Amino acid sequence: LERALGRPRSELSLAAFALLFSELVQYCQRRVASVAELQARLARLGHHVGLRALDALVARERPGRRETKVLGVLLFVKGPLWRALFGREADKLEQANDDDRTFYVIEREPLVNTFVSVPRENSSLNCAAFAAGLLEAVLGASGFPARVSAHWHKGTTLMIKFDEAVIARDKSLEGR
Amino acid sequence: MSRSPGRKQENNKISRELFVLTYGALVAQLCKDYEKDEDVNTCLDRMGYGIGIRLIDDFLARSGIKKCRSYSETADMIAQVAFKMYLGVTPSVSCSNAAGNEFSLILDKNPLVDFVDELPAERASLCYCNLLCGVIRGALEMVHLAAEVTFLQDRLKGDAVTEIGITFLRKPEDRKHKR
């Protein structure tokens, strides 16, 4: 890649992305038999994007520094990552009351769903599955393996469930 | 919420990286689903067509341009306004035949291939950006202009530049419509 990463982030029209995403969803829809499969396909595509986005992003936003704590990586996701990809920070970041492995990233109106209308028979479909796959790839590649799923809740909620090992490691780091 | 309309205005921009990477993910998925390059190319063209027929509304609404009076004006509009609006680049336009219905757009910079160095050996005839051809074709059809749009040259395949050829197909109905 000849171009330096330090160039200012340029932006393109939302309409172009939204229509591309809509075609993408339709393409996946033609090849699957169930909503769950569709969401899985979208998640895989998001995964592909997440892996590549992370490298460019980290090099630009956090040169030389690596997140080692769960809270650090979550704040990075909610802020710089979301801003770089979607043009604004995620609305909320919450932790589950009863489970220290689970966190929620909440968006009232996720960008990817802008031009998507969900027919009633598919009401469980959430194209934020794409964002979930993206996030899962980002967390995994940053050293915080987790399962991320998309849900209809307060808008759209991405539920992040970190692997046990991640939380255990975090706890042991807390002492320092 | 009174803030909502305002919010929507700010948010009509998306990060270039997200768009380019999503396109890449799509092409990668198509390559997995189809063995033959021609099938991937066809699929990309078809999807582009689906996008083009909807994108034209957004384009006309935002650019506010009036009807183009000639093919040459149309080609200029595509290169200087549409490409700039949606991909942030301005290809140069030239007319390639005396009849005035064949044009070529030369893309100096192509954002879609930001993260692509070269095509893998087994995908040598893949038209990575074939979506663009479909988009242009679909959009033109919605304004009653039939055209053939193909890649004439492709940097990814080793050519010096990336060149898109647009051939407007004259139809008797067009003439009537213009009046």
PDB file of C-alpha atoms in Angstrom, chain B residues 89-163:
ATOM      1  CA  VAL B  89     -13.038  10.718  -7.035  1.00  0.00           C
ATOM      2  CA  THR B  90     -13.427  12.382 -10.416  1.00  0.00           C
ATOM      3  CA  PRO B  91     -12.538  10.262 -13.429  1.00  0.00           C
ATOM      4  CA  SER B  92     -11.649  12.038 -16.630  1.00  0.00           C
ATOM      5  CA  VAL B  93     -14.062  11.684 -19.507  1.00  0.00           C
ATOM      6  CA  SER B  94     -13.368  11.403 -23.170  1.00  0.00           C
ATOM      7  CA  CYS B  95     -15.526  10.593 -26.148  1.00  0.00           C
ATOM      8  CA  SER B  96     -14.209   7.630 -28.062  1.00  0.00           C
ATOM      9  CA  ASN B  97     -16.145   7.698 -31.285  1.00  0.00           C
ATOM     10  CA  ALA B  98     -17.348  10.095 -33.935  1.00  0.00           C
ATOM     11  CA  ALA B  99     -20.992   9.168 -33.461  1.00  0.00           C
ATOM     12  CA  GLY B 100     -20.791  10.635 -29.977  1.00  0.00           C
ATOM     13  CA  ASN B 101     -22.262   7.750 -28.058  1.00  0.00           C
ATOM     14  CA  GLU B 102     -19.179   5.985 -26.748  1.00  0.00           C
ATOM     15  CA  PHE B 103     -17.336   7.429 -23.797  1.00  0.00           C
ATOM     16  CA  SER B 104     -14.540   6.329 -21.590  1.00  0.00           C
ATOM     17  CA  LEU B 105     -14.004   7.235 -17.970  1.00  0.00           C
ATOM     18  CA  ILE B 106     -10.445   6.955 -16.778  1.00  0.00           C
ATOM     19  CA  LEU B 107     -10.108   6.378 -13.064  1.00  0.00           C
ATOM     20  CA  ASP B 108      -6.891   7.606 -11.682  1.00  0.00           C
ATOM     21  CA  LYS B 109      -7.747   6.632  -8.136  1.00  0.00           C
ATOM     22  CA  ASN B 110     -10.214   3.906  -7.327  1.00  0.00           C
ATOM     23  CA  PRO B 111     -11.229   3.776  -3.667  1.00  0.00           C
ATOM     24  CA  LEU B 112     -12.769   0.333  -4.033  1.00  0.00           C
ATOM     25  CA  VAL B 113      -9.319  -1.159  -4.424  1.00  0.00           C
ATOM     26  CA  ASP B 114      -7.754   0.693  -1.500  1.00  0.00           C
ATOM     27  CA  PHE B 115      -6.906  -2.524   0.241  1.00  0.00           C
ATOM     28  CA  VAL B 116      -6.301  -4.708  -2.787  1.00  0.00           C
ATOM     29  CA  ASP B 117      -2.806  -5.068  -4.157  1.00  0.00           C
ATOM     30  CA  GLU B 118      -3.433  -7.518  -6.917  1.00  0.00           C
ATOM     31  CA  LEU B 119      -5.772 -10.273  -7.931  1.00  0.00           C
ATOM     32  CA  PRO B 120      -4.949 -13.794  -6.797  1.00  0.00           C
ATOM     33  CA  ALA B 121      -3.577 -15.986  -9.581  1.00  0.00           C
ATOM     34  CA  GLU B 122      -6.632 -18.197  -9.732  1.00  0.00           C
ATOM     35  CA  ARG B 123      -8.902 -15.185 -10.171  1.00  0.00           C
ATOM     36  CA  ALA B 124      -7.155 -13.530 -13.058  1.00  0.00           C
ATOM     37  CA  SER B 125     -10.282 -12.568 -14.968  1.00  0.00           C
ATOM     38  CA  LEU B 126     -12.191 -11.240 -12.014  1.00  0.00           C
ATOM     39  CA  CYS B 127     -13.535  -7.766 -12.603  1.00  0.00           C
ATOM     40  CA  TYR B 128     -13.197  -6.675  -9.004  1.00  0.00           C
ATOM     41  CA  CYS B 129     -15.115  -3.432  -9.495  1.00  0.00           C
ATOM     42  CA  ASN B 130     -17.759  -4.795 -11.810  1.00  0.00           C
ATOM     43  CA  LEU B 131     -20.364  -3.516  -9.379  1.00  0.00           C
ATOM     44  CA  LEU B 132     -19.668  -0.042 -10.716  1.00  0.00           C
ATOM     45  CA  CYS B 133     -20.679  -1.041 -14.234  1.00  0.00           C
ATOM     46  CA  GLY B 134     -23.985  -2.361 -12.989  1.00  0.00           C
ATOM     47  CA  VAL B 135     -24.600   0.764 -10.926  1.00  0.00           C
ATOM     48  CA  ILE B 136     -24.050   3.062 -13.890  1.00  0.00           C
ATOM     49  CA  ARG B 137     -26.151   0.893 -16.169  1.00  0.00           C
ATOM     50  CA  GLY B 138     -29.026   0.708 -13.683  1.00  0.00           C
ATOM     51  CA  ALA B 139     -28.995   4.400 -12.923  1.00  0.00           C
ATOM     52  CA  LEU B 140     -28.988   5.327 -16.603  1.00  0.00           C
ATOM     53  CA  GLU B 141     -31.844   2.977 -17.324  1.00  0.00           C
ATOM     54  CA  MET B 142     -33.953   4.749 -14.728  1.00  0.00           C
ATOM     55  CA  VAL B 143     -33.586   7.964 -16.676  1.00  0.00           C
ATOM     56  CA  HIS B 144     -34.479   6.183 -19.874  1.00  0.00           C
ATOM     57  CA  LEU B 145     -30.986   5.877 -21.243  1.00  0.00           C
ATOM     58  CA  ALA B 146     -29.981   2.402 -22.291  1.00  0.00           C
ATOM     59  CA  ALA B 147     -26.268   1.797 -22.179  1.00  0.00           C
ATOM     60  CA  GLU B 148     -23.629  -0.865 -22.096  1.00  0.00           C
ATOM     61  CA  VAL B 149     -21.031  -0.356 -19.437  1.00  0.00           C
ATOM     62  CA  THR B 150     -17.894  -2.427 -19.144  1.00  0.00           C
ATOM     63  CA  PHE B 151     -14.355  -2.246 -17.906  1.00  0.00           C
ATOM     64  CA  LEU B 152     -12.018  -1.631 -20.791  1.00  0.00           C
ATOM     65  CA  GLN B 153      -8.852  -1.587 -18.757  1.00  0.00           C
ATOM     66  CA  ASP B 154      -8.153  -2.576 -15.183  1.00  0.00           C
ATOM     67  CA  ARG B 155      -5.134  -1.638 -13.104  1.00  0.00           C
ATOM     68  CA  LEU B 156      -5.633  -4.767 -11.039  1.00  0.00           C
ATOM     69  CA  LYS B 157      -5.040  -6.826 -14.143  1.00  0.00           C
ATOM     70  CA  GLY B 158      -1.841  -5.067 -14.994  1.00  0.00           C
ATOM     71  CA  ASP B 159      -3.174  -2.371 -17.298  1.00  0.00           C
ATOM     72  CA  ALA B 160      -1.815   1.115 -16.955  1.00  0.00           C
ATOM     73  CA  VAL B 161      -5.096   2.668 -15.906  1.00  0.00           C
ATOM     74  CA  THR B 162      -8.594   1.676 -14.951  1.00  0.00           C
ATOM     75  CA  GLU B 163     -10.996   2.586 -17.701  1.00  0.00           C
TER      76      GLU B 163
END
